[in-house]
Coordinates of N, CA and C in Angstrom, one line a residue:
M1 N 26.3 11.0 9.0 CA 26.6 9.7 8.8 C 25.8 9.2 7.6
Q2 N 26.4 8.5 6.7 CA 25.8 8.0 5.5 C 25.4 6.6 5.6
R3 N 24.2 6.3 5.1 CA 23.7 4.9 5.1 C 24.5 4.1 4.1
V4 N 25.0 3.0 4.5 CA 25.8 2.1 3.6 C 24.9 1.1 3.0
G5 N 24.1 0.4 3.7 CA 23.3 -0.7 3.2 C 21.9 -0.2 2.9
P6 N 21.1 -1.1 2.3 CA 19.7 -0.7 1.9 C 18.8 -0.6 3.2
R7 N 17.8 0.1 3.1 CA 16.8 0.2 4.3 C 16.2 -1.2 4.4
N8 N 16.0 -1.5 5.7 CA 15.2 -2.8 6.0 C 13.7 -2.5 5.8
A9 N 13.0 -3.5 5.4 CA 11.6 -3.4 5.3 C 11.0 -3.3 6.7
R10 N 9.9 -2.6 6.8 CA 9.2 -2.4 8.1 C 8.5 -3.7 8.4
V11 N 8.0 -4.4 7.4 CA 7.4 -5.7 7.6 C 8.2 -6.8 6.9
P12 N 9.2 -7.3 7.6 CA 10.1 -8.3 6.9 C 9.4 -9.6 6.6
C13 N 8.4 -9.6 5.7 CA 7.7 -10.8 5.4 C 7.3 -10.8 4.0
S14 N 7.6 -11.8 3.2 CA 7.4 -11.8 1.8 C 5.9 -12.0 1.5
D15 N 5.1 -12.3 2.5 CA 3.7 -12.5 2.3 C 2.8 -11.2 2.5
V16 N 3.5 -10.1 2.7 CA 2.9 -8.8 3.0 C 3.5 -7.8 2.1
V17 N 2.7 -6.8 1.7 CA 3.1 -5.7 1.0 C 2.5 -4.4 1.5
A18 N 3.2 -3.3 1.6 CA 2.6 -2.0 2.0 C 2.2 -1.3 0.7
L19 N 1.0 -0.8 0.7 CA 0.5 0.0 -0.5 C 0.0 1.3 -0.1
R20 N 0.3 2.3 -0.8 CA -0.2 3.7 -0.6 C -1.6 3.7 -1.0
V21 N -2.4 4.4 -0.3 CA -3.8 4.7 -0.6 C -4.1 6.2 -0.8
A22 N -5.2 6.6 -1.3 CA -5.5 8.0 -1.7 C -5.4 8.9 -0.5
N23 N -5.9 8.4 0.6 CA -6.0 9.3 1.8 C -6.3 8.5 3.0
L24 N -6.3 9.2 4.2 CA -6.6 8.4 5.4 C -8.0 7.8 5.5
D25 N -9.0 8.5 4.9 CA -10.3 7.9 4.8 C -10.3 6.6 4.1
A26 N -9.7 6.6 2.9 CA -9.6 5.3 2.1 C -8.9 4.2 2.9
K27 N -7.9 4.6 3.7 CA -7.2 3.6 4.5 C -8.1 3.0 5.6
E28 N -8.9 3.9 6.3 CA -9.9 3.4 7.3 C -10.9 2.5 6.6
I29 N -11.4 2.8 5.5 CA -12.4 2.0 4.8 C -11.9 0.6 4.5
L30 N -10.6 0.6 4.0 CA -10.0 -0.7 3.7 C -9.8 -1.5 5.0
L31 N -9.3 -0.9 6.0 CA -9.1 -1.6 7.2 C -10.4 -2.2 7.9
M32 N -11.5 -1.5 7.7 CA -12.8 -1.9 8.2 C -13.4 -3.0 7.3
S33 N -13.0 -3.0 6.0 CA -13.7 -3.8 5.1 C -13.3 -5.3 5.2
D34 N -12.0 -5.6 5.5 CA -11.6 -7.0 5.6 C -10.4 -7.1 6.4
E35 N -10.5 -7.5 7.6 CA -9.3 -7.6 8.5 C -8.4 -8.8 8.1
R36 N -8.8 -9.7 7.3 CA -7.9 -10.8 6.9 C -7.0 -10.3 5.8
K37 N -7.4 -9.4 5.0 CA -6.6 -8.8 3.9 C -5.8 -7.6 4.3
F38 N -6.4 -6.7 5.0 CA -5.8 -5.4 5.3 C -5.5 -5.2 6.7
F39 N -4.3 -4.6 7.1 CA -4.0 -4.3 8.5 C -3.0 -3.1 8.4
T40 N -2.6 -2.7 9.6 CA -1.6 -1.7 9.7 C -0.8 -1.9 11.0
E41 N 0.2 -1.1 11.2 CA 1.0 -1.1 12.4 C 1.3 0.3 12.8
P42 N 1.8 0.5 14.0 CA 2.0 1.9 14.4 C 2.9 2.8 13.5
H43 N 3.8 2.2 12.9 CA 4.7 2.9 11.9 C 3.9 3.6 10.9
Y44 N 2.8 3.1 10.5 CA 2.0 3.7 9.5 C 0.8 4.7 10.0
D45 N 0.8 4.9 11.3 CA -0.2 5.8 11.8 C -0.1 7.2 11.2
G46 N -1.2 7.7 10.8 CA -1.2 9.0 10.2 C -0.7 9.1 8.7
F47 N -0.4 7.9 8.2 CA 0.2 7.9 6.8 C -0.8 7.1 5.9
P48 N -1.1 7.5 4.7 CA -2.1 6.8 3.9 C -1.5 5.6 3.2
A49 N -1.4 4.5 4.0 CA -0.9 3.2 3.4 C -1.5 2.1 4.3
V50 N -1.7 1.0 3.6 CA -2.2 -0.2 4.3 C -1.2 -1.4 4.0
L51 N -1.3 -2.3 4.9 CA -0.5 -3.5 4.7 C -1.5 -4.6 4.2
V52 N -1.0 -5.3 3.2 CA -1.9 -6.3 2.5 C -1.3 -7.7 2.6
R53 N -2.1 -8.6 3.1 CA -1.7 -10.0 3.1 C -1.9 -10.6 1.8
L54 N -0.8 -11.0 1.1 CA -0.9 -11.4 -0.3 C -1.7 -12.7 -0.5
K55 N -1.7 -13.6 0.5 CA -2.4 -14.8 0.4 C -3.9 -14.6 0.5
E56 N -4.4 -13.5 0.9 CA -5.8 -13.2 1.1 C -6.4 -12.3 0.0
I57 N -5.6 -11.8 -0.9 CA -6.2 -10.9 -1.9 C -6.0 -11.6 -3.3
G58 N -7.0 -11.4 -4.1 CA -6.9 -11.9 -5.5 C -6.1 -11.1 -6.4
R59 N -5.7 -11.6 -7.5 CA -4.8 -10.9 -8.5 C -5.5 -9.7 -9.0
V60 N -6.7 -9.8 -9.4 CA -7.4 -8.6 -9.9 C -7.5 -7.5 -8.9
E61 N -7.9 -7.8 -7.7 CA -8.0 -6.8 -6.7 C -6.6 -6.2 -6.4
L62 N -5.6 -7.0 -6.3 CA -4.2 -6.5 -6.1 C -3.7 -5.6 -7.2
R63 N -4.0 -6.0 -8.4 CA -3.7 -5.2 -9.6 C -4.3 -3.8 -9.5
E64 N -5.6 -3.8 -9.2 CA -6.3 -2.5 -9.0 C -5.7 -1.7 -7.9
M65 N -5.4 -2.3 -6.8 CA -4.7 -1.6 -5.7 C -3.4 -1.0 -6.1
L66 N -2.6 -1.8 -6.8 CA -1.3 -1.3 -7.2 C -1.4 -0.2 -8.2
T67 N -2.4 -0.2 -9.1 CA -2.7 0.9 -10.0 C -3.1 2.2 -9.2
Q68 N -3.9 2.0 -8.3 CA -4.4 3.2 -7.4 C -3.2 3.7 -6.6
A69 N -2.4 2.8 -6.1 CA -1.2 3.3 -5.3 C -0.2 4.1 -6.2
W70 N -0.1 3.6 -7.5 CA 0.8 4.4 -8.4 C 0.1 5.8 -8.7
R71 N -1.2 5.8 -8.9 CA -1.8 7.0 -9.2 C -1.7 8.0 -8.0
A72 N -1.7 7.5 -6.8 CA -1.6 8.4 -5.6 C -0.3 9.0 -5.6
Q73 N 0.7 8.5 -6.2 CA 2.1 9.0 -6.1 C 2.6 9.7 -7.4
A74 N 2.1 9.3 -8.5 CA 2.6 9.7 -9.8 C 2.3 11.2 -10.1
P75 N 3.2 11.9 -10.7 CA 2.9 13.3 -11.1 C 1.7 13.4 -12.0
K76 N 0.9 14.5 -11.8 CA -0.3 14.7 -12.6 C -0.1 14.6 -14.1
A77 N 1.0 15.1 -14.6 CA 1.2 15.0 -16.1 C 1.4 13.6 -16.5
L78 N 2.1 12.8 -15.7 CA 2.3 11.4 -16.1 C 1.0 10.6 -15.9
R79 N 0.2 10.8 -14.9 CA -1.1 10.2 -14.8 C -2.0 10.5 -15.9
A80 N -1.9 11.7 -16.5 CA -2.8 12.0 -17.6 C -2.5 11.2 -18.9
K81 N -1.3 10.7 -19.0 CA -0.9 9.9 -20.1 C -1.5 8.5 -20.1
F82 N -1.9 8.1 -18.9 CA -2.4 6.7 -18.7 C -3.8 6.7 -18.2
V83 N -4.6 7.5 -18.8 CA -6.1 7.5 -18.4 C -6.8 6.4 -19.0

């Protein structure tokens, strides 16, 4: 069976974004650091990602997290170009 439509977001809320983190330890550190900003749901158990409440995070911190999320996924050769 082929999927016809796009996948639905796991968190259908425009106030929340899922971001990849370096590893599960980094995920736990973020989750413990600020419950207002960072949370998770069972779908992400065992996966290095956190959910971020956009109203609770500043632009500078969000930009840094987006950069780190990109680095966690980008190929090594591409990351080297953006050191």
